[in-house]
Coordinates of C-alpha atoms in Angstrom, one line a residue:
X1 CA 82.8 96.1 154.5
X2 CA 79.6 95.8 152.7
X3 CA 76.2 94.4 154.2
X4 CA 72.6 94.1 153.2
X5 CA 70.8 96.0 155.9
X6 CA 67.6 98.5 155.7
X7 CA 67.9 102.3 156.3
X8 CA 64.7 103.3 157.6
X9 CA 65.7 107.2 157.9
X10 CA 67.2 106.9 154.1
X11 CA 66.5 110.4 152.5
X12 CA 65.2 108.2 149.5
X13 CA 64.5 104.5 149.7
X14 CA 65.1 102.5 147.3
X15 CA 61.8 100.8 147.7
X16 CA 60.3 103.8 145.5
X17 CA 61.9 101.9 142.9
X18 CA 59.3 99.8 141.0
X19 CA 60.0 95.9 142.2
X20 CA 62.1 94.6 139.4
X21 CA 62.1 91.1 137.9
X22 CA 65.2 91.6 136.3
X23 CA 68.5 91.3 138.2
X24 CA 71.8 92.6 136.9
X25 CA 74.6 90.3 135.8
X26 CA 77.9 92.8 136.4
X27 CA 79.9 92.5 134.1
X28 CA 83.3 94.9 132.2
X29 CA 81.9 96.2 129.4
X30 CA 80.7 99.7 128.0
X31 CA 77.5 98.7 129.7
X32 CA 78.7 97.6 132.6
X33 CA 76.0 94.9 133.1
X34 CA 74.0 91.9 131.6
X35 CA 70.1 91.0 132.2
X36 CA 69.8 87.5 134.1
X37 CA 65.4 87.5 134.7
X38 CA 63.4 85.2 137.3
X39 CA 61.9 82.0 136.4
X40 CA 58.9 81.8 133.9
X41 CA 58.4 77.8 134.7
X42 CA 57.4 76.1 137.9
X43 CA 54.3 76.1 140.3
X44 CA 52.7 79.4 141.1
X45 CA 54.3 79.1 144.2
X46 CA 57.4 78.7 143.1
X47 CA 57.3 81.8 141.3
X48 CA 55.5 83.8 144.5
X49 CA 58.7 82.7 146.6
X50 CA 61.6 83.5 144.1
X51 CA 59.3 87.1 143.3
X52 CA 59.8 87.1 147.1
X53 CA 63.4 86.3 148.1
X54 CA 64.1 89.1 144.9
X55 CA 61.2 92.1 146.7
X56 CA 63.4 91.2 150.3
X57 CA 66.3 91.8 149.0
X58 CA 65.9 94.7 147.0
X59 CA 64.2 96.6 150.4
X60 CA 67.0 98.7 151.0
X61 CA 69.4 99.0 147.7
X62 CA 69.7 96.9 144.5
X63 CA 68.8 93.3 145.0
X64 CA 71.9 91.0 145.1
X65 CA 73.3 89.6 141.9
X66 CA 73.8 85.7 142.0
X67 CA 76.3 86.1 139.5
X68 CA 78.6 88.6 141.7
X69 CA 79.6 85.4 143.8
X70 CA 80.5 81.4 142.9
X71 CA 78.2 78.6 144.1
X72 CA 80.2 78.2 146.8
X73 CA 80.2 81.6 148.1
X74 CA 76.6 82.0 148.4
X75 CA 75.8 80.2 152.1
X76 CA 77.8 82.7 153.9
X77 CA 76.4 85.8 151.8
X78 CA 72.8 84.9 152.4
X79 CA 73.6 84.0 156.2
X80 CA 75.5 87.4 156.9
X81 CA 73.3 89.4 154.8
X82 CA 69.9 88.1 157.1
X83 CA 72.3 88.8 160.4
X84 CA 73.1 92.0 159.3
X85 CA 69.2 92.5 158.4
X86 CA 68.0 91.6 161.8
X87 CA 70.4 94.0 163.7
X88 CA 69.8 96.9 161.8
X89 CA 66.2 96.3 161.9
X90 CA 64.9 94.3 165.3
X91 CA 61.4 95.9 165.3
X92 CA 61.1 95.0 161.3
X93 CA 57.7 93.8 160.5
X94 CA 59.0 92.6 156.9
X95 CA 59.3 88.7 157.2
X96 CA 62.4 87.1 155.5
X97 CA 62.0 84.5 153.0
X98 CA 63.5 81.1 154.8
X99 CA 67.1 81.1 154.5
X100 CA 67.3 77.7 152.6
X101 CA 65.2 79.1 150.0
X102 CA 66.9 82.0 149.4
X103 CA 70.2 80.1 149.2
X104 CA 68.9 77.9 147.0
X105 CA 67.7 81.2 144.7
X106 CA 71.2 82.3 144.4
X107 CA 73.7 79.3 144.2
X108 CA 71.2 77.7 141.3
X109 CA 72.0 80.9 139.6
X110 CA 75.6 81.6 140.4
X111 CA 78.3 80.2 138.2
X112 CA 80.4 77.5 139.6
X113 CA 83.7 80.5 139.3
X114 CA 83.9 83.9 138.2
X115 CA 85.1 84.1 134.9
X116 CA 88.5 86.0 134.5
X117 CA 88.8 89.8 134.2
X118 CA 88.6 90.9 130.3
X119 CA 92.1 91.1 129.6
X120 CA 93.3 94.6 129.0
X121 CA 94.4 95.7 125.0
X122 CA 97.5 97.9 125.4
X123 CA 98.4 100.2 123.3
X124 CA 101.5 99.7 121.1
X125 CA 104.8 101.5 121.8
X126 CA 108.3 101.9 120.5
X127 CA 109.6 102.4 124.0
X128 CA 108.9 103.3 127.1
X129 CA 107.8 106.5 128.0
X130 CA 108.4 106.0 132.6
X131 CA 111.0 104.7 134.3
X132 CA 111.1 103.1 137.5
X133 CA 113.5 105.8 139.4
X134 CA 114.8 104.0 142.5
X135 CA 117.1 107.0 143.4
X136 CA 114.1 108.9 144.8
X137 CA 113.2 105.9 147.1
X138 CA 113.4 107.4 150.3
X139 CA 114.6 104.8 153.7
X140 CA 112.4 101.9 153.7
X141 CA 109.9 102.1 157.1
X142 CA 108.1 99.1 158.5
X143 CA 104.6 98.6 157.1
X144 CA 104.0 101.6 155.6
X145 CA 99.6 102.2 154.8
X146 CA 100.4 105.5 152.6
X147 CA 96.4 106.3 152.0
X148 CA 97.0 109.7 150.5
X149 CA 99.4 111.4 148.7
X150 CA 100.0 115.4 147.7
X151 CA 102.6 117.7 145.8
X152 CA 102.4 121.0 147.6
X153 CA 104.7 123.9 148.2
X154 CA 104.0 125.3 151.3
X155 CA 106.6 127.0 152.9
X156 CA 108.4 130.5 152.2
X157 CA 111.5 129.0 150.9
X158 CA 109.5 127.8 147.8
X159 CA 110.1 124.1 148.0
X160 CA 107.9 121.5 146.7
X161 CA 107.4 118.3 148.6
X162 CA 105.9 115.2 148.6
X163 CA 103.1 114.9 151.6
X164 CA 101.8 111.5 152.6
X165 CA 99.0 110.1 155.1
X166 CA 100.0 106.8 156.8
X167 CA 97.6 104.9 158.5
X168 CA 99.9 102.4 159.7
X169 CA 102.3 104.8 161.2
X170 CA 99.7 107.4 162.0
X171 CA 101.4 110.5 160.7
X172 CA 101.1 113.3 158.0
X173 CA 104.7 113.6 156.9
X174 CA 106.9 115.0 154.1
X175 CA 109.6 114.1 152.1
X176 CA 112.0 116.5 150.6
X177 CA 113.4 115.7 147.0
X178 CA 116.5 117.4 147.2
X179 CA 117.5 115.5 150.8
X180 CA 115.6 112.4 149.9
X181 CA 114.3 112.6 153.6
X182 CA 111.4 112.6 154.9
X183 CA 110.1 114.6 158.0
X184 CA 107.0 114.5 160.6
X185 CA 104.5 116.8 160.5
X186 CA 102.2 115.8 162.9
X187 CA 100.9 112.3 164.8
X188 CA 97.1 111.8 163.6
X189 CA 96.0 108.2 164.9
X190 CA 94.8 107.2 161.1
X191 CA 95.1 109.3 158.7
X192 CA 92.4 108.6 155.6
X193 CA 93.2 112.1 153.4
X194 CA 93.6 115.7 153.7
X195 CA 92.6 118.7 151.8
X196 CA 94.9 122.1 151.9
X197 CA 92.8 124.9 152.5
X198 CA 93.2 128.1 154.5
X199 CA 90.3 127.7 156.4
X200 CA 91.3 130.4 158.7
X201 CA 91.7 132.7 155.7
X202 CA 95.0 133.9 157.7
X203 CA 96.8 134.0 154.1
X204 CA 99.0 130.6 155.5
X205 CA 97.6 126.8 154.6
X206 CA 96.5 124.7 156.9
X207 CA 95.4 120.7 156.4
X208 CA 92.3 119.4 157.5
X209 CA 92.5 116.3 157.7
X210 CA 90.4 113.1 158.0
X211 CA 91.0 110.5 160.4
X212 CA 89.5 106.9 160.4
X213 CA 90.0 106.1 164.1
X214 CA 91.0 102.6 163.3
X215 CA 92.5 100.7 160.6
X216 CA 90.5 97.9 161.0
X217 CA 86.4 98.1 160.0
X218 CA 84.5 98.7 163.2
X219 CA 81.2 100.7 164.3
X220 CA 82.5 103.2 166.4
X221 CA 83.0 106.9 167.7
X222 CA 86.9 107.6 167.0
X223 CA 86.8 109.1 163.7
X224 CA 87.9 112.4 163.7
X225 CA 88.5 115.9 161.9
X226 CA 92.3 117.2 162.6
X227 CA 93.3 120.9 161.7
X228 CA 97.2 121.3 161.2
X229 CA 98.2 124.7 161.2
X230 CA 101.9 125.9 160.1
X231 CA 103.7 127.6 162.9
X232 CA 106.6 130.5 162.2
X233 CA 109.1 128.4 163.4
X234 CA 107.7 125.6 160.7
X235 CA 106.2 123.2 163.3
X236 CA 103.0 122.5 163.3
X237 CA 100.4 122.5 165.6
X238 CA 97.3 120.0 165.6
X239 CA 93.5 120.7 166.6
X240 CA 90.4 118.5 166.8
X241 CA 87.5 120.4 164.9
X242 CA 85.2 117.2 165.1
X243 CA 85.5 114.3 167.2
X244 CA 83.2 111.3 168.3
X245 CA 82.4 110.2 164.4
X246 CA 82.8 106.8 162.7
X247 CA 85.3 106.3 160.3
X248 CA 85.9 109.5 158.2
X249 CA 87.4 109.0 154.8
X250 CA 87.2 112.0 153.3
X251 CA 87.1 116.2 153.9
X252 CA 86.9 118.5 151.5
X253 CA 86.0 122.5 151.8
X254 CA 84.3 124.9 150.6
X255 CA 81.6 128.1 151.0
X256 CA 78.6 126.1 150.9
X257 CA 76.2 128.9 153.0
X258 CA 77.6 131.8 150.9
X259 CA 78.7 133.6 154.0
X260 CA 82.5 134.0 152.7
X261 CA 83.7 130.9 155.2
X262 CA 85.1 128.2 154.3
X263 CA 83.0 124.8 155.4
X264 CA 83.6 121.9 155.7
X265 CA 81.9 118.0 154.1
X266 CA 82.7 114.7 155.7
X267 CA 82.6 111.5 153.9
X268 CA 81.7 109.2 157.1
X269 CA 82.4 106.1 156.0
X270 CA 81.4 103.9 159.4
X271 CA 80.9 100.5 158.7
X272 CA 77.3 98.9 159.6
X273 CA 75.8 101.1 162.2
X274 CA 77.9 104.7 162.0
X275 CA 78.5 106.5 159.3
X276 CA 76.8 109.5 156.8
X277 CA 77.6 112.5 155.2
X278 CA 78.1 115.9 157.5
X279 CA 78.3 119.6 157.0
X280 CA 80.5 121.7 159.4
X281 CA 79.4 125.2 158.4
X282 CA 82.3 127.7 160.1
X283 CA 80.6 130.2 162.4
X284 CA 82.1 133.1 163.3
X285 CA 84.5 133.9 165.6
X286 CA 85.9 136.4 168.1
X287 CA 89.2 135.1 168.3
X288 CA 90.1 134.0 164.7
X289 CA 89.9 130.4 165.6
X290 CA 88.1 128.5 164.0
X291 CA 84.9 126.8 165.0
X292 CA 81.8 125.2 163.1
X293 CA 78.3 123.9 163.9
X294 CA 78.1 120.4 162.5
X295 CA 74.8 118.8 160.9
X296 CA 74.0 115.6 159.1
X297 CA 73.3 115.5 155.7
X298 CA 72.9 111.8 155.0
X299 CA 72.2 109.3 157.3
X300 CA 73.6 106.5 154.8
X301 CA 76.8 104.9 155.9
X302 CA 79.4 103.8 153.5
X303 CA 80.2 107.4 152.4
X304 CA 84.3 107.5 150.5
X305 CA 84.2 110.8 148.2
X306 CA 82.4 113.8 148.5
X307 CA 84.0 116.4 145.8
X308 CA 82.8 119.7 145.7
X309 CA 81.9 121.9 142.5
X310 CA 79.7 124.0 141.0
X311 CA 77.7 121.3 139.0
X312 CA 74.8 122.8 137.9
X313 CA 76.4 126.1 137.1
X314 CA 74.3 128.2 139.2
X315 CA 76.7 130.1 141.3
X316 CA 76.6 128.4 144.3
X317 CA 79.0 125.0 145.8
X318 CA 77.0 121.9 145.3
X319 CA 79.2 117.9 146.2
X320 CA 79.3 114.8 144.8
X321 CA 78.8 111.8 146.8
X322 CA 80.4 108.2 146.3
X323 CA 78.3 106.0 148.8
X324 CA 79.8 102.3 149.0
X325 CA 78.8 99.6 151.2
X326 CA 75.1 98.0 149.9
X327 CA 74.2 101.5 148.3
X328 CA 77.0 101.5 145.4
X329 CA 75.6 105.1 144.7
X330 CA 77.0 107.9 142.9
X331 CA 74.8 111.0 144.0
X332 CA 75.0 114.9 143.4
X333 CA 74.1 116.9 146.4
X334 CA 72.4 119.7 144.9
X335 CA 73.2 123.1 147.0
X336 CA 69.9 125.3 146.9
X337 CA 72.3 128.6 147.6
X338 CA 72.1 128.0 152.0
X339 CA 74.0 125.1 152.6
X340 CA 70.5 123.5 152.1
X341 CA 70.7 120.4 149.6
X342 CA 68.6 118.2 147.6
X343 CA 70.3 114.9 146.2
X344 CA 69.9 112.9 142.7
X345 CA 71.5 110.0 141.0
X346 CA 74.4 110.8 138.3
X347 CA 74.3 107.0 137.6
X348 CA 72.3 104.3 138.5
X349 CA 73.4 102.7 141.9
X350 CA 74.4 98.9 141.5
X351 CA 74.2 95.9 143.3
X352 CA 75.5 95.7 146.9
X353 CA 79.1 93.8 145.4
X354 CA 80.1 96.2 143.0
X355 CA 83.1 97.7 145.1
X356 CA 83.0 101.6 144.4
X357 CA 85.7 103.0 145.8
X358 CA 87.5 106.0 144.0
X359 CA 85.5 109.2 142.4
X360 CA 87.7 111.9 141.0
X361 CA 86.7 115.6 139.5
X362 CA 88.3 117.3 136.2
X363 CA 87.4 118.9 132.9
X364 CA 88.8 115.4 131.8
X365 CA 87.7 115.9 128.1
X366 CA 88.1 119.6 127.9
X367 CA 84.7 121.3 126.9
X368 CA 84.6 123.2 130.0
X369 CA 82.5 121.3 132.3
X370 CA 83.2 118.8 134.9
X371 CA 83.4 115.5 134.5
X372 CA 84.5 112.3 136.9
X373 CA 86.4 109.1 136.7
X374 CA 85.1 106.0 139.3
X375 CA 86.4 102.7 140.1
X376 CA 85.0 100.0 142.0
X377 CA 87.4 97.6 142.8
X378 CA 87.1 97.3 146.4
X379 CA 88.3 93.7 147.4
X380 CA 88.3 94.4 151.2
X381 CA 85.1 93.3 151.8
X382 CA 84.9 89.6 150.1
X383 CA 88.7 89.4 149.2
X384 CA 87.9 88.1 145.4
X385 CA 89.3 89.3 142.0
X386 CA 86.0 90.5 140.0
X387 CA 85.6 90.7 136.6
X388 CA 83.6 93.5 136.6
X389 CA 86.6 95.9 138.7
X390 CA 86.7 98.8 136.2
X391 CA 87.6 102.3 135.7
X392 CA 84.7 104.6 134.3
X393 CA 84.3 107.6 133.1
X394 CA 81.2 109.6 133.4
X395 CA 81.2 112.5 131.0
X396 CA 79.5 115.2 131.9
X397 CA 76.2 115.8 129.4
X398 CA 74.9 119.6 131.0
X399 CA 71.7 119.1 132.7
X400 CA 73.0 116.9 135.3
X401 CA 72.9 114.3 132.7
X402 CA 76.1 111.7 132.3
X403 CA 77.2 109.4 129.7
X404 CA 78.6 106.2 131.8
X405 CA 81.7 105.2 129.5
X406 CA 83.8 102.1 130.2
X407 CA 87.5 102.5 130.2
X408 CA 89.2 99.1 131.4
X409 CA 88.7 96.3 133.4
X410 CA 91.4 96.4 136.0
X411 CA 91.1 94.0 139.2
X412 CA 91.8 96.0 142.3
X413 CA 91.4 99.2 141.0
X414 CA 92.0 102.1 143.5
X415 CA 91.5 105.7 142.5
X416 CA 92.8 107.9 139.8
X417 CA 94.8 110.6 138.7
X418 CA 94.7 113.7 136.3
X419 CA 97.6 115.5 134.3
X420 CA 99.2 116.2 131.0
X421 CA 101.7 113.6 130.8
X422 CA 102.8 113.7 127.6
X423 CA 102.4 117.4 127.2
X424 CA 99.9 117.9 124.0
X425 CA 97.6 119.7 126.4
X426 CA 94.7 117.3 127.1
X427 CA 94.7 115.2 130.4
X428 CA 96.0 112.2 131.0
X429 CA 94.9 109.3 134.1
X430 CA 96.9 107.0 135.8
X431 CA 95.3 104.6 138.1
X432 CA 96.3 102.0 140.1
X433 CA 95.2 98.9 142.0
X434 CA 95.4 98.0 145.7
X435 CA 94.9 93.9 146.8
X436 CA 94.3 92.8 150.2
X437 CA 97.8 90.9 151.7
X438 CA 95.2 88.3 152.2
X439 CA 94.6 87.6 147.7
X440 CA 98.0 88.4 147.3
X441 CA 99.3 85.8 149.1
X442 CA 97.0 83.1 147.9
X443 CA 97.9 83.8 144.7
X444 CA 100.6 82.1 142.6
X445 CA 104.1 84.6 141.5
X446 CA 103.2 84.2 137.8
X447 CA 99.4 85.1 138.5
X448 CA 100.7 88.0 140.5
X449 CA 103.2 88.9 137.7
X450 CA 100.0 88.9 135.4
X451 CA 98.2 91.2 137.2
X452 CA 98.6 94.9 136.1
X453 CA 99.2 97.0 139.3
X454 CA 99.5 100.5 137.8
X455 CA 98.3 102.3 134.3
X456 CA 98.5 104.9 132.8
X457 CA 96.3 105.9 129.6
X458 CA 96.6 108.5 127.4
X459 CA 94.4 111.4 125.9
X460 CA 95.1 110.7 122.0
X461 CA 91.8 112.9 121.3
X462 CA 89.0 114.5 123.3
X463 CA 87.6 111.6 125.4
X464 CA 89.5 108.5 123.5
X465 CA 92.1 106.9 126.1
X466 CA 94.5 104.5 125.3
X467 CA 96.4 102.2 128.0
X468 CA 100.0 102.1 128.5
X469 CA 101.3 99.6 131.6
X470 CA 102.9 101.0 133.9
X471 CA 103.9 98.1 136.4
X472 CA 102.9 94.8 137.2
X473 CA 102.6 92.7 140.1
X474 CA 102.4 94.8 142.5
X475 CA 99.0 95.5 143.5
X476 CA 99.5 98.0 146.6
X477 CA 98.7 101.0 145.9
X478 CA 95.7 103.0 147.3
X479 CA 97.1 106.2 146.4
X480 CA 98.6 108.2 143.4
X481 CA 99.8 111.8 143.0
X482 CA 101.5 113.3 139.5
X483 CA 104.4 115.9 140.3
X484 CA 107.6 117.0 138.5
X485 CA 109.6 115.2 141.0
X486 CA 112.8 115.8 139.3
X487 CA 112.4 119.5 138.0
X488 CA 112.3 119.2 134.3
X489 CA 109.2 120.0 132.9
X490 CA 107.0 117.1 132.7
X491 CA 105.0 114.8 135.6
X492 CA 106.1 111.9 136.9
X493 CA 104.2 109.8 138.5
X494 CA 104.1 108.9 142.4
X495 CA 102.5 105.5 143.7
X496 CA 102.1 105.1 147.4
X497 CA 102.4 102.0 149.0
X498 CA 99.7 100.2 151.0
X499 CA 100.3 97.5 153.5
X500 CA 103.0 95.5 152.7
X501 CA 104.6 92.6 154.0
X502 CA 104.6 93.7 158.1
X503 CA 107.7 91.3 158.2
X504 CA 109.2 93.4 155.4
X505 CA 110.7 96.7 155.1
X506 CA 109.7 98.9 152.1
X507 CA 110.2 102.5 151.0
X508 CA 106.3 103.8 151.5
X509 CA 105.9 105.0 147.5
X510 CA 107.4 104.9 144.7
X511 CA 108.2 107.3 141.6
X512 CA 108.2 106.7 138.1
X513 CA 110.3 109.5 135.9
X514 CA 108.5 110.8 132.8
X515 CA 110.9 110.3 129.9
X516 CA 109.1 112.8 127.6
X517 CA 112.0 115.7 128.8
X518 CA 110.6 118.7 127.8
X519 CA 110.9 122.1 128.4
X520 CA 107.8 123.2 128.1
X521 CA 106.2 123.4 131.7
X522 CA 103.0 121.3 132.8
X523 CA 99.6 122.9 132.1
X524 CA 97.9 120.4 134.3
X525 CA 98.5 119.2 137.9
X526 CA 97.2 116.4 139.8
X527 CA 94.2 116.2 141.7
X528 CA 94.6 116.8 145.2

C-alpha cells in the first residue's frame, strides 16, 4: 500500500523539517526507535552523495530506514519508490540520486534478516479467565472479510445484536444471539466501517457507512458513503450521500460547524493518486432528507482513522487523524469553532514502513481526558513480520501534549478494544492481529502456532497493563468488538474473521466467554 512519492499541495511538508543526518532504526521498545547516522569516513564526495540519496528521500515524509528491510529487499524498494516518484511528480525539477547509488546506500546498511519480534512476557495465571465458546459460532459462509464489528440494540423489541461489515460478501448484516442466525441488512459493495448516528435527528438510528469500492488496492473513484435507514416494517433502505471517492475507510460524525447538524469526516484512504481527508457539513433541508456540501480537508492520501472529540477542551468537535501510507502520521485537526481546522502532530510521524493502521479513543487511564491506543502492524503492503509491530499507548498530557508509551510487540497487529473485563472499574484492551493469506501460508504450523493472534491486557493500576493470551495461531482478525454476548454481566470478547482460506468455509467471528460471572453489570462498553 505504501509508496515514497511527493505531495506538492501537502498542507505541511515535511521538507520544513531541518534535513537530518540521522536516520531512525525502528525498533519495539518504549522508545520505539534506535539512531543509525551517515558516514563520517570517505571522500568528500562520498559524503555529498549519501547526504544526498538521505535529503531525496526525506522530500516528502521521513527518509527510509535501511534497517526496516533485509539486504535482499532493498533493489525492489528503491526501484518502486523512484517509479512511484516520477508519476506523482512528472514536472519535478528535483533530480534523483542514480538508482545504483542509492541501492547501494541502503543494502550496505540493512541487516542480512530482520531480527525476530521481542518476544511478549505474559502475565502469570492460575487459570483462564475466556473461553473459546463454539456454541455462538453461527453457519460457516465462504470467505468471510468481516472489517468491522458492533454490539448495538437497535430495534423496539430491545434486542442486542452483533452487526458486521463484510467486504468479501459485501453486506452489513446481523446476527441474533438467541437464534444464532444471522440476517441481511443491506448489500454495500465493500463495506470498510460504520458509525450509528441519527443523522437525520428523526429520534431512529441510522448507519453511515464507509465503503472502499474494491477490495483490492487501486486509484480509483468507487469509494463511497452509504446511509442505511431503519424502515417500520424493520427493512432497511440504502442511500448514497457521497459517491465518486477513492477508497473510504472510515466515517465518523459529529457537529463540527456548530449549527446543531450532525456532519460528517471521511478517512479516504486511496492508494497512490486518490485519497484525503473530507468534511460533509449537513445543510439544511426542506424535506428532512438529508443532504451535505462536501470539502477537502487534506489532500494526503493514506488516511485510516479520523476519531472525533473535544481535544483541546474548548467546546467545540475537533478529529484525530491516522495517515498511513509514506506519512505514518498521527495528527489532531484542531476545529477553530466553524468547521475551519488547523492540524499538528500528537507524535512524531515515522518512517514510510512503519505500518500504522489502528487508532482508538478512551479515557484509557481514567483522569478524565482522552487518550488513544495505535498499532502499526500493517503487513499488506510488503507481506513481512516486523519487529517493530507494536501496540502504543499515547497518554494524554493536557496541552495537546502526549507521552508515547510502548505496550507490546505484536506482529500483525490490527486495532484495539476498550472495556472493563474483569470488572474492578478501569478499562481493559484486547487487540488482535490480522496476516496476509500470503505470510500465513509461507509460514511453518509451529511458527504459526507461535504466533500470538489475539491479547488481551489488563488494567492492574492506572496506566500499567499486563498481557494475558488469548489465542494463538490464528492471525485473521481485523476486527474486535466487547459485548455481553451471553447475558450475564461481564464482556466477552468478539473477534471477526478476515480472509480465510477461499477454499474453506468458516464461521465469520468468533466469541470468547468471560469467565469472571459476575453480577455486577459492565461500567464500560466497547468502542464502536
Amino acid at each position: 500500500m505504501r509508496h515514497w512519492s511527493c505531495d506538492r499541495n501537502r498542507n505541511r511538508l515535511l521538507t520544513l523539517f531541518p534535513l537530518i543526518c540521522l536516520l531512525t532504526v525502528p525498533a519495539c521498545g518504549p522508545s520505539g526507535s534506535m539512531p543509525g547516522t551517515l558516514s563520517t569516513g570517505g571522500t568528500a564526495g562520498e559524503i555529498a552523495e549519501e547526504r544526498h540519496i538521505v535529503e531525496f528521500c526525506s522530500k516528502c515524509h521521513q527518509p527510509p530506514d535501511p534497517a526496516s528491510f533485509p539486504k535482499n529487499r532493498w533493489v525492489h524498494e528503491v526501484y518502486q519508490g523512484y517509479r512511484f516518484f516520477a508519476e506523482s511528480n512528472p514536472k519535478s525539477d528535483i533530480k534523483p540520486p542514480e538508482k545504483p547509488r542509492a541501492i547501494d546506500y541502503y543494502t550496505s546498511r540493512a541487516p542480512e534478516t530482520l531480527p525476530d519480534p521481542e518476544p511478549i512476557r505474559f502475565a502469570a495465571e492460575s487459570s483462564p479467565r475466556f473461553r473459546l465458546a463454539p456454541e455462538y459460532d453461527p453457519e460457516p459462509v465462504e470467505y468471510p472479510m468481516i472489517s468491522f464489528l458492533s454490539w448495538k440494540k437497535w430495534t423496539n423489541d430491545g434486542t442486542e445484536r452483533l452487526v458486521m461489515a463484510d467486504m468479501s460478501g459485501g453486506t452489513v448484516s446481523y446476527w441474533d444471539p438467541e437464534s444464532k442466525s444471522y440476517s441481511k441488512l443491506a448489500s454495500i459493495p465493500h463495506p470498510s466501517q460504520f458509525e450509528w448516528s441519527d443523522i437525520d435527528q428523526d429520534g431512529v438510528l441510522e448507519m453511515v457507512v464507509a465503503d472502499l469500492g474494491s477490495v483490492e488496492p487501486a486509484d480509483h473513484d468507487r469509494g463511497n458513503v452509504y446511509l442505511l435507514k431503519q424502515q417500520p416494517n424493520d427493512a432497511w433502505s440504502s442511500t448514497t450521500v457521497a459517491s465518486g471517492l477513492g477508497r473510504v475507510c472510515e466515517v465518523r460524525t459529529a457537529d463540527f460547524n456548530g449549527d446543531g447538524r450532525l456532519d460528517i469526516v471521511v478517512a479516504e484512504f486511496g492508494w497512490h493518486k486518490k485519497g484525503g481527508i473530507r468534511i460533509m457539513e449537513q445543510r439544511a433541508s426542506s424535506d428532512g432528507t438529508p443532504r451535505f456540501q462536501i470539502r477537502r480537508l487534506d489532500e494526503r492520501h493514506g488516511a485510516i482513522r479520523v476519531p472525533p472529540v473535544d481535544l483541546d477542551q474548548d467546546g467545540d468537535i475537533d478529529f484525530v487523524a491516522l495517515i498511513a501510507q509514506e506519512y505514518e502520521a498521527v495528527e489532531v485537526f484542531v476545529n477553530r469553532g466553524d468547521a475551519r481546522f488547523d492540524n499538528q502532530e500528537l507524535s512524531p510521524p515515522r518512517e514510510p514502513a512503519f505500518g500504522l493502521n489502528g487508532l482508538e479513543a478512551a479515557d484509557l487511564d481514567g483522569d478524565g481526558d482522552i487518550d488513544f491506543v495505535v498499532t502499526n502492524g500493517d503487513m499488506f503492503d510488503n507481506f513481512m513480520i516486523k519487529p517493530y509491530h507494536q501496540l502504543r499507548w499515547l497518554e494524554n498530557l493536557g496541552s495537546l501534549q502526549f507521552a508515547d508509551h510502548h505496550l507490546a510487540c505484536m506482529p500483525g497487529v490490527c486495532g484495539a478494544a476498550f472495556g472493563d473485563l474483569d470488572l474492578d472499574g478501569d478499562l481493559d484492551i484486547v487487540t488482535s492481529s490480522c496476516f496476509p493469506l500470503r505470510v500465513i501460508n509461507g509460514m511453518s504450523a509451529e511458527q504459526l502456532a507461535a504466533i500470538p493472534s489475539a491479547i488481551w491486557f489488563e488494567q492492574t493500576e492506572p496506566g500499567k497493563f499486563s498481557p494475558h493470551p488469548l489465542e494463538f495461531g490464528n492471525p485473521l482478525h481485523a476486527s474486535q468488538v466487547l459485548a455481553d454476548v451471553d447475558s450475564d454481566g461481564d464482556l466477552d470478547i468478539v473477534l471477526g474473521l478476515f480472509g480465510p482460506n477461499p477454499d474453506q468455509k468458516r464461521p465469520p467471528f468468533t466469541v470468547y466467554e468471560n469467565l469472571t460471572r459476575s453480577r455486577t453489570t459492565p461500567t464500560s462498553a466497547s468502542v464502536e
